[in-house]
mmCIF file of C-alpha atoms (C1' of nucleotides) in Angstrom:
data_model
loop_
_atom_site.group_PDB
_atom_site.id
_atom_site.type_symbol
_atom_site.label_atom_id
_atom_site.label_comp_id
_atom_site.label_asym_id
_atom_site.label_seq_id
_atom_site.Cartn_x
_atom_site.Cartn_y
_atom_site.Cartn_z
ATOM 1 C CA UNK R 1 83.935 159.188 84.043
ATOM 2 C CA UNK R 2 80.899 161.024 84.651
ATOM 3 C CA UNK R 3 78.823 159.865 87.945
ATOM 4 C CA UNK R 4 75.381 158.929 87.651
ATOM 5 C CA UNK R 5 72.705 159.219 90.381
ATOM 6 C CA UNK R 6 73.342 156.130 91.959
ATOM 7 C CA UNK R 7 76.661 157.439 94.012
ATOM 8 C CA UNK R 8 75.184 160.345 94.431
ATOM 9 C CA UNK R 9 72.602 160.120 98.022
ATOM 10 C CA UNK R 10 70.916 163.666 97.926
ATOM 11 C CA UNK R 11 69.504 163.495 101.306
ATOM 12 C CA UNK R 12 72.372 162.507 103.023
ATOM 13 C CA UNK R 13 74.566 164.670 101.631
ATOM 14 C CA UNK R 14 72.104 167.557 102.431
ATOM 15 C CA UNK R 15 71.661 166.102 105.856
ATOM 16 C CA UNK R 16 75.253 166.239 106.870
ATOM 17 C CA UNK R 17 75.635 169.445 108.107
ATOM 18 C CA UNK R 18 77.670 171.227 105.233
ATOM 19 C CA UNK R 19 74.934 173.582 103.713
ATOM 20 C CA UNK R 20 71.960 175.043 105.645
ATOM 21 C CA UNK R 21 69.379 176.514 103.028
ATOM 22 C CA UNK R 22 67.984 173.889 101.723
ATOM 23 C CA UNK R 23 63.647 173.005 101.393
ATOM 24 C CA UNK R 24 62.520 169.326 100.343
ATOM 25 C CA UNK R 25 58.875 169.068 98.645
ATOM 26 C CA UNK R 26 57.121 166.680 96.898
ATOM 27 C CA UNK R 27 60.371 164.262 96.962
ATOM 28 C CA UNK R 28 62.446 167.353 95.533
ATOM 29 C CA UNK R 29 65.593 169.092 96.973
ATOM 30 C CA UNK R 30 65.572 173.000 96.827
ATOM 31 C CA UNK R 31 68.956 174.337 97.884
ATOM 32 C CA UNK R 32 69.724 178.378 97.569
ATOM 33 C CA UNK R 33 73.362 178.530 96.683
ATOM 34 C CA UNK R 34 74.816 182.597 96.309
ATOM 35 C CA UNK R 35 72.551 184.147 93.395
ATOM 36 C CA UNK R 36 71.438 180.682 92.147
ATOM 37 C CA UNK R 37 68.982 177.805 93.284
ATOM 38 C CA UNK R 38 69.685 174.409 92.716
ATOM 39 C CA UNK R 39 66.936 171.433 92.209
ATOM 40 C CA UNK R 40 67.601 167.938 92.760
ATOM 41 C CA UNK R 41 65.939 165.089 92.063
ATOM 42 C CA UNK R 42 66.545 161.798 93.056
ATOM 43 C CA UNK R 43 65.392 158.843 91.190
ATOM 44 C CA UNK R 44 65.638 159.772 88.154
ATOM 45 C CA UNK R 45 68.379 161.745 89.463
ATOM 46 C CA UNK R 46 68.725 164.888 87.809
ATOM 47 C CA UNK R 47 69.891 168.224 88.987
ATOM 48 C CA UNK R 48 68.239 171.273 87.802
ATOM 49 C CA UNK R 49 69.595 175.274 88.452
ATOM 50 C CA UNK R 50 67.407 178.599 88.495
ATOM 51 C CA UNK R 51 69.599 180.247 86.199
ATOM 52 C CA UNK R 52 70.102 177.371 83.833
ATOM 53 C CA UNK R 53 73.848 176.905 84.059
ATOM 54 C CA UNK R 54 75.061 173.475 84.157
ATOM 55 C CA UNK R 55 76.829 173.447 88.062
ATOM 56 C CA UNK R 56 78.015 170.388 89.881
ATOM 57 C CA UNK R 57 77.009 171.105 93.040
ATOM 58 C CA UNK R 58 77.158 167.491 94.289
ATOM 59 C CA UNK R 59 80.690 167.361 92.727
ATOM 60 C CA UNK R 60 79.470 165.093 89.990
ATOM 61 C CA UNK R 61 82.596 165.684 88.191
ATOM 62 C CA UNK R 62 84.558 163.997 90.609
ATOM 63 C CA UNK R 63 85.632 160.498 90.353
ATOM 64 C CA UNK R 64 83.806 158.921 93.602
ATOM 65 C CA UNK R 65 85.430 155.169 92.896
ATOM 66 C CA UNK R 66 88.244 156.618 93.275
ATOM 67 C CA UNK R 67 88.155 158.701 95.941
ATOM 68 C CA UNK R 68 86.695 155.981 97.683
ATOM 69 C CA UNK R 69 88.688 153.470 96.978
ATOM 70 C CA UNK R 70 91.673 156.050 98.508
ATOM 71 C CA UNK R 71 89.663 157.203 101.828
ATOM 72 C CA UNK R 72 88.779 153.400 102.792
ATOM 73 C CA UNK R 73 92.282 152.068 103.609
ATOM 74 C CA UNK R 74 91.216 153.386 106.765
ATOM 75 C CA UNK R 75 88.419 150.439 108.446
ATOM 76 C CA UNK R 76 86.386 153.509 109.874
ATOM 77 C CA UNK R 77 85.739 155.915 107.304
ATOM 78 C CA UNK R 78 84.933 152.474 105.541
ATOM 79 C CA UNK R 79 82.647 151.784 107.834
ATOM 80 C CA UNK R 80 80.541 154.836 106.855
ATOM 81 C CA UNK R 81 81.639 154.903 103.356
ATOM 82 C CA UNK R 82 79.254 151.273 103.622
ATOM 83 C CA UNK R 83 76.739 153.202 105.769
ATOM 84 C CA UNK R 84 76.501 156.132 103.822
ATOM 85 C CA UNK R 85 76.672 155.277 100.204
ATOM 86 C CA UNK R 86 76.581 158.351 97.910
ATOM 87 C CA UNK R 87 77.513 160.677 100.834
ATOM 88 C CA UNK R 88 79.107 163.748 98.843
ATOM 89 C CA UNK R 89 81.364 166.708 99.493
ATOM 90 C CA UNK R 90 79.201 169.678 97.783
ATOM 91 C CA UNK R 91 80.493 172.559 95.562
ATOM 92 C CA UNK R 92 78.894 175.425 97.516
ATOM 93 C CA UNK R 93 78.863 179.217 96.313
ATOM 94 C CA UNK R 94 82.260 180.569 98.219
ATOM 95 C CA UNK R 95 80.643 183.993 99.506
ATOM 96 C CA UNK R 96 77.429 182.392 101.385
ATOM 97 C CA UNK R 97 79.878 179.354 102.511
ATOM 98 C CA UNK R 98 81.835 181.921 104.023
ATOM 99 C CA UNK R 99 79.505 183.608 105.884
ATOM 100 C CA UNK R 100 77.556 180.443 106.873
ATOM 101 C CA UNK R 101 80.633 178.995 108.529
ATOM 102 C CA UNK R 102 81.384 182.469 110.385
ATOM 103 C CA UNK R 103 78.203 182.583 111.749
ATOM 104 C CA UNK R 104 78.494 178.693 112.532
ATOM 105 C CA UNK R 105 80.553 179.717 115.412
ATOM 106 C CA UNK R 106 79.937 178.776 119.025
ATOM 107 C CA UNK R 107 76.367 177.878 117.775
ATOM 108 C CA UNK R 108 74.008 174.641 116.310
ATOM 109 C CA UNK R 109 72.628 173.745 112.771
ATOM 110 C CA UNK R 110 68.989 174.691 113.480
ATOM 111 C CA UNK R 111 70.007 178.214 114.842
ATOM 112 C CA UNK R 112 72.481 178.636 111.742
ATOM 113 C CA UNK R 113 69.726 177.984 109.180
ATOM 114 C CA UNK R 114 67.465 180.007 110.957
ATOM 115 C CA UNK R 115 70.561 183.107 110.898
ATOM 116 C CA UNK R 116 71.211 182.740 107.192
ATOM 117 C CA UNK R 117 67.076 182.140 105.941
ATOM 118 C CA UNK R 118 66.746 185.732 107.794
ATOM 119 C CA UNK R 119 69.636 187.171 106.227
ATOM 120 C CA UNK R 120 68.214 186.329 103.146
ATOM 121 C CA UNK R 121 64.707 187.192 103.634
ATOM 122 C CA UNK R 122 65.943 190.797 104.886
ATOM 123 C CA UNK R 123 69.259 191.110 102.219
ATOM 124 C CA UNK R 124 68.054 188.670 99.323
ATOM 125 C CA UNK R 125 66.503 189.060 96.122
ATOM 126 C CA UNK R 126 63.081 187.303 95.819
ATOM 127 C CA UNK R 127 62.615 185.039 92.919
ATOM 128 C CA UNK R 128 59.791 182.391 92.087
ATOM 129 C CA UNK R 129 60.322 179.488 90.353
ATOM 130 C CA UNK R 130 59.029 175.892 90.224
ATOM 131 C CA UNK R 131 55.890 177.853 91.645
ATOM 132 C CA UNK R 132 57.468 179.065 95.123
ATOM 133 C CA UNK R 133 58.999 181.853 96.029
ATOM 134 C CA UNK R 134 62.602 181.858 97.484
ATOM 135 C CA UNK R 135 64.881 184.507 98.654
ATOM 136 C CA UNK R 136 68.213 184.149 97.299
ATOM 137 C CA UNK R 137 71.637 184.426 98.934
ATOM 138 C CA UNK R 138 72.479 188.223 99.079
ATOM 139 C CA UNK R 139 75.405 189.399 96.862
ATOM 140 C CA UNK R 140 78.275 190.785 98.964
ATOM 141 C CA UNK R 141 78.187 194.587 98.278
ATOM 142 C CA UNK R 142 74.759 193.960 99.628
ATOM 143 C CA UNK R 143 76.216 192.946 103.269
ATOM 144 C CA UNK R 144 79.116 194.889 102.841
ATOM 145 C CA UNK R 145 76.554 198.087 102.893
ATOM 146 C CA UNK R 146 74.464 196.930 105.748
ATOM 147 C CA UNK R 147 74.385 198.276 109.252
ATOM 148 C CA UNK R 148 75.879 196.343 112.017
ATOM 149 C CA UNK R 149 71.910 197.379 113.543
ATOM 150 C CA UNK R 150 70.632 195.254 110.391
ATOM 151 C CA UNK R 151 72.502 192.236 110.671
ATOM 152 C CA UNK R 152 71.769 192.018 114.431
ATOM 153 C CA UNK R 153 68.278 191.984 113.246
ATOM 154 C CA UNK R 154 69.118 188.476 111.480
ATOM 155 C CA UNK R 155 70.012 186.859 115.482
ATOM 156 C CA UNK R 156 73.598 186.630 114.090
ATOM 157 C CA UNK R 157 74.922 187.994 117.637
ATOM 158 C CA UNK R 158 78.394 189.420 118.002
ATOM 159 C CA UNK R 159 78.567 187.501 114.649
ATOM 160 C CA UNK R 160 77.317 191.055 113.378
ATOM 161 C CA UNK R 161 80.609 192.519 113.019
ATOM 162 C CA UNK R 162 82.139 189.285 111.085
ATOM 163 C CA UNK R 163 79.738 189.539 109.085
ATOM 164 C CA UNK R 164 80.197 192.590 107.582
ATOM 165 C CA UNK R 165 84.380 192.632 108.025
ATOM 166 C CA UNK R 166 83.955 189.620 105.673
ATOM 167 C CA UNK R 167 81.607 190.892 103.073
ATOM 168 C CA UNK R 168 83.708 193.918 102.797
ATOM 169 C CA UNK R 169 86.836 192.576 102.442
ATOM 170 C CA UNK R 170 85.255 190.683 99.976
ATOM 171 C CA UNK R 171 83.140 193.211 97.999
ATOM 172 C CA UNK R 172 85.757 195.291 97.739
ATOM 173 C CA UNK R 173 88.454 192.676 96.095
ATOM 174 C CA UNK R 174 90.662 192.815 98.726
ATOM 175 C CA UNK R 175 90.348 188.898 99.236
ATOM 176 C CA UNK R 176 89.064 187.328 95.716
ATOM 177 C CA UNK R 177 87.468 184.314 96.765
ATOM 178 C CA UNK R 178 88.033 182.354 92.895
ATOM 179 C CA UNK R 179 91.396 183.298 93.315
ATOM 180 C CA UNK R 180 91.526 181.636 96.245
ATOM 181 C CA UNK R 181 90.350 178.107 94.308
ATOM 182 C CA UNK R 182 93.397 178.625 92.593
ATOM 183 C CA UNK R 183 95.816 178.316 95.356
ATOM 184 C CA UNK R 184 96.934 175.662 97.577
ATOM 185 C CA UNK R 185 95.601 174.747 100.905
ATOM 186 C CA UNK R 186 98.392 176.704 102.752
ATOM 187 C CA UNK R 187 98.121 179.938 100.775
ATOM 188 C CA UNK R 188 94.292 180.046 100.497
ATOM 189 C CA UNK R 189 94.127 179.334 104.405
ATOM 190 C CA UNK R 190 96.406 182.044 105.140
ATOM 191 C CA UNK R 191 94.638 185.038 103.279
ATOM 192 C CA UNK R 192 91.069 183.640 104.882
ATOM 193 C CA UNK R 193 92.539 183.692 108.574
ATOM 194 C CA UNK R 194 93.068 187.619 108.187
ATOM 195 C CA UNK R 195 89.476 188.253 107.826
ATOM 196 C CA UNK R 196 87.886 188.576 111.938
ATOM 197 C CA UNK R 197 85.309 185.556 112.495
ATOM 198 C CA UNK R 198 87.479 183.130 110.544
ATOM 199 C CA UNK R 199 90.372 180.610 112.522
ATOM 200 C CA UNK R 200 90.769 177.258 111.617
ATOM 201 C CA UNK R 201 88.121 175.701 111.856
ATOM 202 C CA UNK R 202 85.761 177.862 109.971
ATOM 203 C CA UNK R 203 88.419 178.608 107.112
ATOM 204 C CA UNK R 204 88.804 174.788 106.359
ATOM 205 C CA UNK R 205 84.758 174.175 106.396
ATOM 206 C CA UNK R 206 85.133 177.243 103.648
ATOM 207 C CA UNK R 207 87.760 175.253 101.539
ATOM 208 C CA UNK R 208 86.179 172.079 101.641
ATOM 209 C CA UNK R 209 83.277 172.951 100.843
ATOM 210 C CA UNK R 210 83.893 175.621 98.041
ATOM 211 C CA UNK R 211 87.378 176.390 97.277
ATOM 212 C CA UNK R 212 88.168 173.207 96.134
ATOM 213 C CA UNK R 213 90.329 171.781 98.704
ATOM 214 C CA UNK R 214 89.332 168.378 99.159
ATOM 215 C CA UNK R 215 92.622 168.212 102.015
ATOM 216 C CA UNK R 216 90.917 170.705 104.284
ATOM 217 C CA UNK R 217 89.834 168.412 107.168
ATOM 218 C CA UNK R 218 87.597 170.615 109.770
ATOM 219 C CA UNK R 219 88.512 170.028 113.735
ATOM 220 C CA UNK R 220 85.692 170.699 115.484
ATOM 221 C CA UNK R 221 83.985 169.550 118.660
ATOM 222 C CA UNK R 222 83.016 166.738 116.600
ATOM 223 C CA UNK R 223 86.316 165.430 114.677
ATOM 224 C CA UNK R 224 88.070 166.387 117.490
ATOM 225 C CA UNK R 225 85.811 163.437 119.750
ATOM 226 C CA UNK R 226 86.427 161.156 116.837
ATOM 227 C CA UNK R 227 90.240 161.257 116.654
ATOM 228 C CA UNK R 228 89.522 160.926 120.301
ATOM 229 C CA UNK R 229 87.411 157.718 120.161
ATOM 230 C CA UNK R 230 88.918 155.955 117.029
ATOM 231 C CA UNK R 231 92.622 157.049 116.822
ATOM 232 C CA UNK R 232 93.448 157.596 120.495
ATOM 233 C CA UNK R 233 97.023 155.568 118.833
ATOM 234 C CA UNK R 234 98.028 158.154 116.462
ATOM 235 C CA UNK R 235 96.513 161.554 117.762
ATOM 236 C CA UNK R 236 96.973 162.618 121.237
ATOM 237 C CA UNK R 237 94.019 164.650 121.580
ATOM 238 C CA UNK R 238 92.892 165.281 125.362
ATOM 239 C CA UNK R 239 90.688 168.378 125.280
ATOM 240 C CA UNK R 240 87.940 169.945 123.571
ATOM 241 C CA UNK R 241 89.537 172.572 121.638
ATOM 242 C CA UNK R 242 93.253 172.715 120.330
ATOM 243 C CA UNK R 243 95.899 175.518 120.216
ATOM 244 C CA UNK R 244 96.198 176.808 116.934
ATOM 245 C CA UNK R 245 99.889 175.484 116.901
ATOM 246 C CA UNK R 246 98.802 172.402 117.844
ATOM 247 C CA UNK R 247 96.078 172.285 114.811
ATOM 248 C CA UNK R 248 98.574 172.619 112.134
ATOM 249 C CA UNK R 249 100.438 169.714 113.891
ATOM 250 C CA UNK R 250 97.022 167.320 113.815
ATOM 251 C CA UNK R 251 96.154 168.563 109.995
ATOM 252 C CA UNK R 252 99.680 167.585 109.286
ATOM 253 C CA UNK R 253 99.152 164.280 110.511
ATOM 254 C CA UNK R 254 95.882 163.854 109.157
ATOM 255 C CA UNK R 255 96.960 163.785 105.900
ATOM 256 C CA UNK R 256 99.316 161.493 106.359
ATOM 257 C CA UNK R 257 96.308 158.852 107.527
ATOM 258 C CA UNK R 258 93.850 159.761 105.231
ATOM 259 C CA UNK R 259 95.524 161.520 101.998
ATOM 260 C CA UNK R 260 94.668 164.034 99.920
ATOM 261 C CA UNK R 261 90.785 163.158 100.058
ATOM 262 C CA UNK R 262 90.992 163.658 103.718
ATOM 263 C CA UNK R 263 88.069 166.610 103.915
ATOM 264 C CA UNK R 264 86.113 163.204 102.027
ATOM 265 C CA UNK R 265 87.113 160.864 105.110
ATOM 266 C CA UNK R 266 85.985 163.453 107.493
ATOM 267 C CA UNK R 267 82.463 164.194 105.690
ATOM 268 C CA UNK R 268 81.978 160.330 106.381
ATOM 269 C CA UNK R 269 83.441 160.394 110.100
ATOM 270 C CA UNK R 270 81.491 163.469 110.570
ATOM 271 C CA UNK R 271 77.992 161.878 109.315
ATOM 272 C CA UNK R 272 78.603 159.312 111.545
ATOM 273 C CA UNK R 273 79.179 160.181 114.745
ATOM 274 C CA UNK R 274 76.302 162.759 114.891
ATOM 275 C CA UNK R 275 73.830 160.108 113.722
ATOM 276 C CA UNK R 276 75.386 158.036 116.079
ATOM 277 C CA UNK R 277 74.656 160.898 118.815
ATOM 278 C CA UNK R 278 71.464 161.426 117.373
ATOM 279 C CA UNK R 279 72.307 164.979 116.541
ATOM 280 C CA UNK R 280 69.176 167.303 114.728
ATOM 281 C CA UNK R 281 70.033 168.287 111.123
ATOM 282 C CA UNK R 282 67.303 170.547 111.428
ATOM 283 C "C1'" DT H 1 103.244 179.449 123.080
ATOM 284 C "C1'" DA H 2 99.418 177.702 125.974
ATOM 285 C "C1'" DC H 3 95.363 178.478 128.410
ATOM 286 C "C1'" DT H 4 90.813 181.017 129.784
ATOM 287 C "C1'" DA H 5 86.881 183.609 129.922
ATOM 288 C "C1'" DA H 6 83.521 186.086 127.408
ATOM 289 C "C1'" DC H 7 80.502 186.130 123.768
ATOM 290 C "C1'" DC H 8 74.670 186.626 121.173
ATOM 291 C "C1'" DT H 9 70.836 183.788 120.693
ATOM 292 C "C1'" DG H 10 67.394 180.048 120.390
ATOM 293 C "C1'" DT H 11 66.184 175.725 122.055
ATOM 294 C "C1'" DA H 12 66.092 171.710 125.011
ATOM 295 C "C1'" DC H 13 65.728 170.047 129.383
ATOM 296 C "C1'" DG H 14 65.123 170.011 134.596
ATOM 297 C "C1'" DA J 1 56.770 178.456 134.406
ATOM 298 C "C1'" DC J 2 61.550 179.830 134.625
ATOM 299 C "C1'" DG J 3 66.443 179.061 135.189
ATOM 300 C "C1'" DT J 4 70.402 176.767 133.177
ATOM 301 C "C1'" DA J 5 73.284 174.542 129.860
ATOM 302 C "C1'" DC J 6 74.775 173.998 125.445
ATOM 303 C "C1'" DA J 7 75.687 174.522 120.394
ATOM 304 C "C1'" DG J 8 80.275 172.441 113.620
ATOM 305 C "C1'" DG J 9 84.482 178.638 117.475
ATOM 306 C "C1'" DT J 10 86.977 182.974 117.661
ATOM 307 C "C1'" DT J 11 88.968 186.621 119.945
ATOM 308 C "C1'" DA J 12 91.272 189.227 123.405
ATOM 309 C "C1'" DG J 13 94.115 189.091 127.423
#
DNA sequence: TACTAACCTGTACG
DNA sequence: ACGTACAGGTTAG
């Protein structure tokens, strides 16, 4: 059962901090995603791409009564799920996913958009269309043949070196990134931890949020306070940060609460708390 | 195995 | 104005 625009809130689910290149005009979403742009509109919803293929970026295809109806047992994520209706997990382009989240690190939302819109400005192929111009996401043999100078150009930091380990691991096939769809949580997670600039947290934002693995629940500063705050019963979470040991333990045991829909539950827990902090999305 | 400090950079706040 | 703290973490020791 296809979803119409109704459970599907574009601004939200731009505004939740799982993609970063995004531009709203005139009441219309543009989002760069890899060598493709993608234009939403909300009412009537429709969802347009630059290079005409049909892609569901919002993850129309999946079955969102469903999913809800799974991720509510729990009263808090339905809490949000009430506050946040049509609050989506999106179907980004793996490559630029990848290197948003490694240059997420140790770093805030603002500063990571502004990383990545220089990356593509300096890196990315410039297209017009709708009448505006927009650099695209650049193609990995492009950052695999950069300079570590050139990236540090783009602010990314010590982030340089990541950077290009990960584009040329991937350019060169090494790691294939659609293989990695294929796989299960456990395999995929364990070929994405051997590239540097990559642990946990970062390789489950990268599954989640395109490598179809809707059980990849991020533990961040953020979940971490919430499993803190709201299920102080069933995780034992005292610190900031967690031993990677101790991760696998608290993923475990995530999906045990919250099922296999559990990177769904946290999109919503996520969404929530920052509002709640008032936290910039921009 | 668990724990810590160091890490680039822009921005917010005093 | 100018110093300091902090941000969707990871790595090296």
């Amino acid at each position: 059962m296809p979803d119409s625009g109704i459970h599907i809130n574009i601004r939200e689910t731009i505004n939740s901090g799982q993609v970063f290149l995004w531009e709203n005009y005139d009441d219309r979403w543009f989002v760069v995603d890899g060598h493709d742009i993608i234009i939403a509109n909300q009412t009537p919803f429709e969802v347009l791409t630059f290079s005409k293929r049909s892609k569901n970026f919002f993850r129309q295809d999946d079955n969102y009564g469903k999913i809800l109806k799974e991720i509510t047992k729990d009263k808090i994520v339905k809490k949000s799920a009430i506050h946040y209706p049509g609050l989506r997990i999106t179907r980004q382009d793996p490559f630029q996913c990848c290197i948003s989240f490694i240059i997420s690190s140790n770093s805030n939302i603002p500063n990571i958009r502004m990383r990545l819109q220089k990356l593509c400005r300096k890196f990315g192929t410039k297209v017009r269309f709708q009448k505006r111009d927009f650099f695209l996401f650049p193609e990995p043999k492009r950052l695999a043949d950069a300079t570590v100078q050139e990236l540090n150009e783009c602010k990314l930091g010590y982030r340089s070196k990541y950077v290009l380990d990960a584009s040329r691991t991937i350019a060169s096939g090494e790691i294939d990134l659609e293989e990695l769809k294929k796989m299960k949580y456990d395999q995929a997670k364990e070929l994405l931890l051997e590239i540097s600039g990559i642990g946990d947290k970062v390789a489950d934002c990268i599954m989640l949020f395109s490598l179809e693995k809707l059980d990849a629940f991020p533990l961040d500063t953020w979940t971490l306070k919430i499993l803190q705050k709201y299920y102080s019963d069933i995780f034992c979470i005292d610190k900031k940060t967690i031993s990677k040991k101790r991760y696998e333990d608290v993923h475990q045991k995530i999906i045990e609460r919250f099922g296999k829909y559990a990177g769904y539950s946290q999109q919503f827990l996520y969404k929530m708390e920052r509002d709640l902090n008032e936290k910039k999305w921009l």
